[in-house]
Amino acid sequence: MSQKEATNSAWGGRFQESTDAFVAEFTASVNFDRRMATEDIAGSLAHAQMLVEAGILSAADGEAIRTGLAQVQAEIDAGEFVWSVALEDVHMNIEKRLTDLIGDAGKRLHTGRSRNDQVATDIRLYTRAAIDRITAEIERLQQGIVTVAEREADTIMPGFTHLQTAQPITFGHHLLAWYEMLCRDKGRFQDCRRRLNVSPLGAAALAGTTYPIVRERSAQLLGFDGVCQNSLDAVSDRDFAIEFCAASATLLMHLSRFAEELILWNSAAFRFVDLPDRFCTGSSIMPQKKNPDAPELVRGKTGRVYGHLTALLTLMKSQPLAYNKDNQEDKEPLFDTVDTVLGCLRAFADMLPHLQAQRDNMLAAAKQGFSTATDLADYLVRKGLAFRDAHEVVGKAVALAIDKGCDLPELPLADLQGLSPLIGEDVYAVLTVQGSVNARNHIGGTAPAQVKARIAAIKALS
Ligand code: ARG
């Protein structure tokens, strides 16, 4: 091979020697960006069609490009495409194969385009498709949550603050808190999608192109809502990848919190829930163990997505306009974020509907820890005591119960009346956990009636 032949044909013209073997490998991205092959082909098809319609390419060239790219896509789908590191990236691999298949028409595809606007288009399309898949998985998880919440609308469990027993709540209410968090996650991804859905195509290398291109046309063919308004910004902007990773980091923070609760609740000390065996694994040394691996891994994987968000922010912070090769480093964090988010959502969406509540254990725990103390204070307020004074009385009642080694509802009426003459026989209805949850009957409250109302509203919307 002559020295000239060894250089990359896409830019070899001005080079006197071939690329150093290590540098070729170091700068190549094909091993990871080939994942965007379908988006790359879609972008090329739209670009070619626009060029034909604008009279920049002949109809015959357009037709050859269309058939050639269909064949390239078929080869990729069949796993027969031969990827070459020497051809650097997904864009040049596909263009080279196209040219091998159809000749000169393939060489004309890159008219009025640069890899800079091409890659920006590809990642936007890729991220948009990822958002659509993630949205569907969030919705599947939400459906599972609603299914269990409906089943457990009346189930009483302890609600915690500081992980100390605070007040009784319903399990359905707790589950619907997760549902609400996921609504916001979905909103963040949709918001990101709206901003990313504009076409960089036509920005070319950085300044635009001298051909009479119709940017709106290729944008429309690709399902974009419009075009990027500044060519420099179009090729250098990666905000959407950062926003996507930020939405993913927040989603995984939420999933990690669910995971933490499931892990705690599934432990021998709590025994609030039972995770199906198929989502757990055993221990090679302790035969009794059933480990909640799936939630643990979701909690663990959250860290790498935070890392990817930090990587992208750092990647962009010092780049001058417009495109810089640094941008090639956007892909691996983005792709791994997509994989991680989809994997974690799948693990949760598959598992959630099969979550078994250990209702008796939850109820027993809800009755411990003086969880109806606030209800007693509210009772005293209804009888005319100021809240701060009521708080004081109940504090003394709790101290008395600790002394006697019993719970609040087990204190004899005489003891309670010794603390406040306002207390009557009717206090015992207030001190039950059922009375406690039923009393919180307003929008957003924990009463079973409210849980059922929220579920009905969710179902009416979907
Ligand atoms: N592989 C490159 C990337 O991912 C494609 C764009 C390269 N452009 C260039 N002028 N070298 O960013």
mmCIF file of C-alpha atoms in Angstrom, residues 42-286:
data_model
loop_
_atom_site.group_PDB
_atom_site.id
_atom_site.type_symbol
_atom_site.label_atom_id
_atom_site.label_comp_id
_atom_site.label_asym_id
_atom_site.label_seq_id
_atom_site.Cartn_x
_atom_site.Cartn_y
_atom_site.Cartn_z
ATOM 1 C CA ALA A 42 -32.274 8.203 8.401
ATOM 2 C CA GLY A 43 -30.399 11.531 8.419
ATOM 3 C CA SER A 44 -28.710 10.734 5.106
ATOM 4 C CA LEU A 45 -31.984 9.715 3.471
ATOM 5 C CA ALA A 46 -33.628 12.984 4.507
ATOM 6 C CA HIS A 47 -30.595 15.032 3.442
ATOM 7 C CA ALA A 48 -30.456 13.293 0.036
ATOM 8 C CA GLN A 49 -34.167 13.737 -0.586
ATOM 9 C CA MET A 50 -33.921 17.427 0.256
ATOM 10 C CA LEU A 51 -30.929 17.798 -2.123
ATOM 11 C CA VAL A 52 -32.927 16.175 -4.938
ATOM 12 C CA GLU A 53 -36.018 18.312 -4.309
ATOM 13 C CA ALA A 54 -33.858 21.449 -4.241
ATOM 14 C CA GLY A 55 -32.288 20.481 -7.580
ATOM 15 C CA ILE A 56 -28.816 20.050 -6.035
ATOM 16 C CA LEU A 57 -28.653 16.301 -6.706
ATOM 17 C CA SER A 58 -30.157 14.456 -9.673
ATOM 18 C CA ALA A 59 -33.178 12.232 -9.193
ATOM 19 C CA ALA A 60 -31.066 9.283 -10.379
ATOM 20 C CA ASP A 61 -28.437 9.945 -7.694
ATOM 21 C CA GLY A 62 -31.212 10.258 -5.130
ATOM 22 C CA GLU A 63 -32.670 6.929 -6.177
ATOM 23 C CA ALA A 64 -29.263 5.206 -6.072
ATOM 24 C CA ILE A 65 -28.581 6.629 -2.605
ATOM 25 C CA ARG A 66 -31.966 5.415 -1.369
ATOM 26 C CA THR A 67 -31.476 1.844 -2.615
ATOM 27 C CA GLY A 68 -27.856 1.776 -1.504
ATOM 28 C CA LEU A 69 -28.653 2.958 2.013
ATOM 29 C CA ALA A 70 -31.467 0.404 2.259
ATOM 30 C CA GLN A 71 -28.928 -2.283 1.469
ATOM 31 C CA VAL A 72 -26.458 -0.875 4.028
ATOM 32 C CA GLN A 73 -29.205 -0.906 6.660
ATOM 33 C CA ALA A 74 -30.076 -4.510 5.758
ATOM 34 C CA GLU A 75 -26.422 -5.537 6.105
ATOM 35 C CA ILE A 76 -26.201 -3.842 9.501
ATOM 36 C CA ASP A 77 -29.452 -5.448 10.692
ATOM 37 C CA ALA A 78 -28.224 -8.866 9.549
ATOM 38 C CA GLY A 79 -24.921 -8.360 11.394
ATOM 39 C CA GLU A 80 -23.042 -8.670 8.092
ATOM 40 C CA PHE A 81 -21.697 -5.127 7.874
ATOM 41 C CA VAL A 82 -17.925 -4.973 8.219
ATOM 42 C CA TRP A 83 -17.014 -2.055 10.488
ATOM 43 C CA SER A 84 -13.546 -0.592 10.027
ATOM 44 C CA VAL A 85 -11.654 1.369 12.672
ATOM 45 C CA ALA A 86 -9.536 2.829 9.879
ATOM 46 C CA LEU A 87 -12.705 4.570 8.654
ATOM 47 C CA GLU A 88 -12.938 6.298 12.039
ATOM 48 C CA ASP A 89 -16.632 6.609 12.712
ATOM 49 C CA VAL A 90 -20.122 5.410 11.858
ATOM 50 C CA HIS A 91 -20.587 8.198 9.320
ATOM 51 C CA MET A 92 -17.550 7.363 7.195
ATOM 52 C CA ASN A 93 -18.069 3.619 7.471
ATOM 53 C CA ILE A 94 -21.556 3.934 6.043
ATOM 54 C CA GLU A 95 -20.575 6.432 3.362
ATOM 55 C CA LYS A 96 -17.694 4.237 2.231
ATOM 56 C CA ARG A 97 -19.874 1.147 1.969
ATOM 57 C CA LEU A 98 -22.526 3.155 0.119
ATOM 58 C CA THR A 99 -19.937 4.346 -2.369
ATOM 59 C CA ASP A 100 -18.650 0.797 -2.849
ATOM 60 C CA LEU A 101 -22.224 -0.242 -3.620
ATOM 61 C CA ILE A 102 -23.415 2.611 -5.869
ATOM 62 C CA GLY A 103 -20.284 4.422 -7.052
ATOM 63 C CA ASP A 104 -20.106 8.186 -7.575
ATOM 64 C CA ALA A 105 -23.626 8.941 -6.328
ATOM 65 C CA GLY A 106 -22.406 7.820 -2.912
ATOM 66 C CA LYS A 107 -19.626 10.396 -3.058
ATOM 67 C CA ARG A 108 -22.184 13.123 -3.778
ATOM 68 C CA LEU A 109 -24.270 12.406 -0.643
ATOM 69 C CA HIS A 110 -22.014 14.603 1.502
ATOM 70 C CA THR A 111 -22.810 17.707 -0.631
ATOM 71 C CA GLY A 112 -23.809 20.612 1.629
ATOM 72 C CA ARG A 113 -23.164 18.621 4.764
ATOM 73 C CA SER A 114 -20.363 18.016 7.268
ATOM 74 C CA ARG A 115 -19.866 15.310 9.831
ATOM 75 C CA ASN A 116 -20.373 18.075 12.365
ATOM 76 C CA ASP A 117 -24.029 18.686 11.535
ATOM 77 C CA GLN A 118 -24.412 14.995 10.693
ATOM 78 C CA VAL A 119 -23.295 13.798 14.124
ATOM 79 C CA ALA A 120 -25.341 16.493 15.871
ATOM 80 C CA THR A 121 -28.394 15.252 13.957
ATOM 81 C CA ASP A 122 -27.686 11.608 14.753
ATOM 82 C CA ILE A 123 -27.374 12.123 18.506
ATOM 83 C CA ARG A 124 -30.529 14.213 18.622
ATOM 84 C CA LEU A 125 -32.448 11.483 16.804
ATOM 85 C CA TYR A 126 -30.912 8.823 19.041
ATOM 86 C CA THR A 127 -31.728 10.712 22.240
ATOM 87 C CA ARG A 128 -35.259 11.426 21.037
ATOM 88 C CA ALA A 129 -35.894 7.714 20.410
ATOM 89 C CA ALA A 130 -34.397 6.884 23.814
ATOM 90 C CA ILE A 131 -36.731 9.394 25.488
ATOM 91 C CA ASP A 132 -39.722 7.736 23.820
ATOM 92 C CA ARG A 133 -38.671 4.283 25.052
ATOM 93 C CA ILE A 134 -37.938 5.593 28.549
ATOM 94 C CA THR A 135 -41.305 7.355 28.674
ATOM 95 C CA ALA A 136 -43.101 4.113 27.796
ATOM 96 C CA GLU A 137 -41.183 2.257 30.523
ATOM 97 C CA ILE A 138 -41.942 4.955 33.122
ATOM 98 C CA GLU A 139 -45.616 4.598 32.228
ATOM 99 C CA ARG A 140 -45.429 0.798 32.567
ATOM 100 C CA LEU A 141 -43.874 1.178 36.010
ATOM 101 C CA GLN A 142 -46.542 3.709 36.976
ATOM 102 C CA GLN A 143 -49.262 1.256 35.941
ATOM 103 C CA GLY A 144 -47.691 -1.398 38.163
ATOM 104 C CA ILE A 145 -47.578 1.047 41.062
ATOM 105 C CA VAL A 146 -51.258 1.909 40.614
ATOM 106 C CA THR A 147 -52.169 -1.807 40.503
ATOM 107 C CA VAL A 148 -50.489 -2.437 43.858
ATOM 108 C CA ALA A 149 -51.763 0.847 45.342
ATOM 109 C CA GLU A 150 -55.313 -0.172 44.496
ATOM 110 C CA ARG A 151 -54.814 -3.560 46.141
ATOM 111 C CA GLU A 152 -53.284 -1.915 49.226
ATOM 112 C CA ALA A 153 -55.453 1.198 49.549
ATOM 113 C CA ASP A 154 -56.663 0.105 53.015
ATOM 114 C CA THR A 155 -53.400 -1.463 54.205
ATOM 115 C CA ILE A 156 -51.991 0.355 57.213
ATOM 116 C CA MET A 157 -48.265 0.774 57.745
ATOM 117 C CA PRO A 158 -46.111 3.095 59.808
ATOM 118 C CA GLY A 159 -45.165 6.340 58.119
ATOM 119 C CA PHE A 160 -41.653 7.517 58.972
ATOM 120 C CA THR A 161 -39.779 10.738 59.446
ATOM 121 C CA HIS A 162 -36.097 10.409 60.382
ATOM 122 C CA LEU A 163 -36.852 6.677 59.885
ATOM 123 C CA GLN A 164 -38.617 6.873 63.246
ATOM 124 C CA THR A 165 -42.264 5.833 63.415
ATOM 125 C CA ALA A 166 -44.185 9.053 62.872
ATOM 126 C CA GLN A 167 -47.851 8.518 61.983
ATOM 127 C CA PRO A 168 -49.829 5.651 60.507
ATOM 128 C CA ILE A 169 -50.280 5.838 56.743
ATOM 129 C CA THR A 170 -51.775 3.581 54.110
ATOM 130 C CA PHE A 171 -49.457 1.532 51.921
ATOM 131 C CA GLY A 172 -51.463 2.643 48.888
ATOM 132 C CA HIS A 173 -50.689 6.253 49.782
ATOM 133 C CA HIS A 174 -46.968 5.497 50.082
ATOM 134 C CA LEU A 175 -46.975 3.790 46.686
ATOM 135 C CA LEU A 176 -48.732 6.736 45.088
ATOM 136 C CA ALA A 177 -45.951 9.009 46.329
ATOM 137 C CA TRP A 178 -43.679 7.033 44.000
ATOM 138 C CA TYR A 179 -46.237 7.501 41.235
ATOM 139 C CA GLU A 180 -46.130 11.284 41.643
ATOM 140 C CA MET A 181 -42.318 11.339 41.572
ATOM 141 C CA LEU A 182 -42.407 9.460 38.279
ATOM 142 C CA CYS A 183 -44.905 11.974 36.816
ATOM 143 C CA ARG A 184 -42.298 14.680 37.324
ATOM 144 C CA ASP A 185 -39.602 12.465 35.775
ATOM 145 C CA LYS A 186 -41.750 11.925 32.717
ATOM 146 C CA GLY A 187 -42.305 15.673 32.506
ATOM 147 C CA ARG A 188 -38.550 16.334 32.626
ATOM 148 C CA PHE A 189 -37.908 13.925 29.738
ATOM 149 C CA GLN A 190 -40.758 15.444 27.704
ATOM 150 C CA ASP A 191 -39.399 18.902 28.353
ATOM 151 C CA CYS A 192 -35.945 17.794 27.178
ATOM 152 C CA ARG A 193 -37.527 16.236 24.071
ATOM 153 C CA ARG A 194 -39.287 19.488 23.158
ATOM 154 C CA ARG A 195 -36.056 21.478 23.277
ATOM 155 C CA LEU A 196 -33.923 18.886 21.477
ATOM 156 C CA ASN A 197 -36.338 18.373 18.620
ATOM 157 C CA VAL A 198 -34.852 20.886 16.173
ATOM 158 C CA SER A 199 -32.651 20.046 13.231
ATOM 159 C CA PRO A 200 -28.955 20.950 13.033
ATOM 160 C CA LEU A 201 -28.772 19.669 9.419
ATOM 161 C CA GLY A 202 -27.575 22.333 7.031
ATOM 162 C CA ALA A 203 -25.265 23.972 9.558
ATOM 163 C CA ALA A 204 -22.568 21.937 7.778
ATOM 164 C CA ALA A 205 -19.109 22.348 9.363
ATOM 165 C CA LEU A 206 -19.987 25.524 11.283
ATOM 166 C CA ALA A 207 -21.037 28.382 9.013
ATOM 167 C CA GLY A 208 -23.724 26.900 6.794
ATOM 168 C CA THR A 209 -23.322 25.969 3.153
ATOM 169 C CA THR A 210 -23.218 27.674 -0.254
ATOM 170 C CA TYR A 211 -25.851 25.360 -1.786
ATOM 171 C CA PRO A 212 -29.502 26.428 -1.953
ATOM 172 C CA ILE A 213 -30.547 23.903 0.695
ATOM 173 C CA VAL A 214 -33.997 23.834 2.302
ATOM 174 C CA ARG A 215 -33.319 23.092 5.941
ATOM 175 C CA GLU A 216 -36.981 23.009 6.884
ATOM 176 C CA ARG A 217 -37.526 20.135 4.447
ATOM 177 C CA SER A 218 -34.903 17.742 5.863
ATOM 178 C CA ALA A 219 -36.062 18.766 9.356
ATOM 179 C CA GLN A 220 -39.643 17.882 8.476
ATOM 180 C CA LEU A 221 -38.643 14.534 6.957
ATOM 181 C CA LEU A 222 -36.894 13.630 10.221
ATOM 182 C CA GLY A 223 -39.839 14.607 12.422
ATOM 183 C CA PHE A 224 -38.114 17.675 13.856
ATOM 184 C CA ASP A 225 -40.355 20.565 14.922
ATOM 185 C CA GLY A 226 -38.042 23.166 13.387
ATOM 186 C CA VAL A 227 -34.412 24.015 12.641
ATOM 187 C CA CYS A 228 -31.573 25.284 14.849
ATOM 188 C CA GLN A 229 -31.386 29.043 14.264
ATOM 189 C CA ASN A 230 -27.620 29.462 14.436
ATOM 190 C CA SER A 231 -25.194 27.217 12.579
ATOM 191 C CA LEU A 232 -22.393 27.603 15.159
ATOM 192 C CA ASP A 233 -24.758 26.693 17.970
ATOM 193 C CA ALA A 234 -26.232 23.838 15.910
ATOM 194 C CA VAL A 235 -22.936 21.947 15.628
ATOM 195 C CA SER A 236 -21.587 22.688 19.080
ATOM 196 C CA ASP A 237 -24.665 22.400 21.297
ATOM 197 C CA ARG A 238 -24.889 19.322 23.503
ATOM 198 C CA ASP A 239 -27.283 20.830 26.069
ATOM 199 C CA PHE A 240 -29.859 18.202 25.203
ATOM 200 C CA ALA A 241 -27.482 15.394 26.191
ATOM 201 C CA ILE A 242 -26.809 17.155 29.485
ATOM 202 C CA GLU A 243 -30.515 17.708 30.077
ATOM 203 C CA PHE A 244 -31.186 14.090 29.225
ATOM 204 C CA CYS A 245 -28.572 12.923 31.736
ATOM 205 C CA ALA A 246 -29.899 15.352 34.349
ATOM 206 C CA ALA A 247 -33.431 13.975 33.894
ATOM 207 C CA SER A 248 -31.949 10.454 34.064
ATOM 208 C CA ALA A 249 -29.962 11.254 37.206
ATOM 209 C CA THR A 250 -33.109 12.555 38.910
ATOM 210 C CA LEU A 251 -35.122 9.530 37.784
ATOM 211 C CA LEU A 252 -32.448 7.169 39.107
ATOM 212 C CA MET A 253 -32.248 9.129 42.354
ATOM 213 C CA HIS A 254 -35.961 8.353 42.697
ATOM 214 C CA LEU A 255 -35.560 4.699 41.736
ATOM 215 C CA SER A 256 -32.685 4.449 44.192
ATOM 216 C CA ARG A 257 -34.934 5.755 46.963
ATOM 217 C CA PHE A 258 -37.624 3.179 46.065
ATOM 218 C CA ALA A 259 -34.893 0.550 45.989
ATOM 219 C CA GLU A 260 -33.668 1.546 49.419
ATOM 220 C CA GLU A 261 -37.179 1.215 50.837
ATOM 221 C CA LEU A 262 -37.755 -2.135 49.187
ATOM 222 C CA ILE A 263 -34.440 -3.410 50.537
ATOM 223 C CA LEU A 264 -35.314 -2.273 54.054
ATOM 224 C CA TRP A 265 -38.873 -3.560 53.897
ATOM 225 C CA ASN A 266 -37.738 -6.909 52.534
ATOM 226 C CA SER A 267 -35.258 -7.368 55.399
ATOM 227 C CA ALA A 268 -35.899 -9.717 58.314
ATOM 228 C CA ALA A 269 -36.061 -6.741 60.687
ATOM 229 C CA PHE A 270 -39.001 -5.154 58.806
ATOM 230 C CA ARG A 271 -40.715 -7.940 56.846
ATOM 231 C CA PHE A 272 -43.150 -5.451 55.295
ATOM 232 C CA VAL A 273 -42.929 -6.893 51.776
ATOM 233 C CA ASP A 274 -41.938 -10.036 50.009
ATOM 234 C CA LEU A 275 -40.066 -9.715 46.735
ATOM 235 C CA PRO A 276 -40.701 -12.540 44.281
ATOM 236 C CA ASP A 277 -37.871 -15.101 44.248
ATOM 237 C CA ARG A 278 -37.148 -14.454 40.595
ATOM 238 C CA PHE A 279 -35.954 -10.923 41.358
ATOM 239 C CA CYS A 280 -33.620 -12.087 44.116
ATOM 240 C CA THR A 281 -30.586 -14.325 44.370
ATOM 241 C CA GLY A 282 -29.158 -16.521 47.089
ATOM 242 C CA SER A 283 -25.876 -16.610 48.921
ATOM 243 C CA SER A 284 -23.207 -19.185 48.163
ATOM 244 C CA ILE A 285 -22.340 -19.529 51.856
ATOM 245 C CA MET A 286 -25.507 -18.701 53.837
#
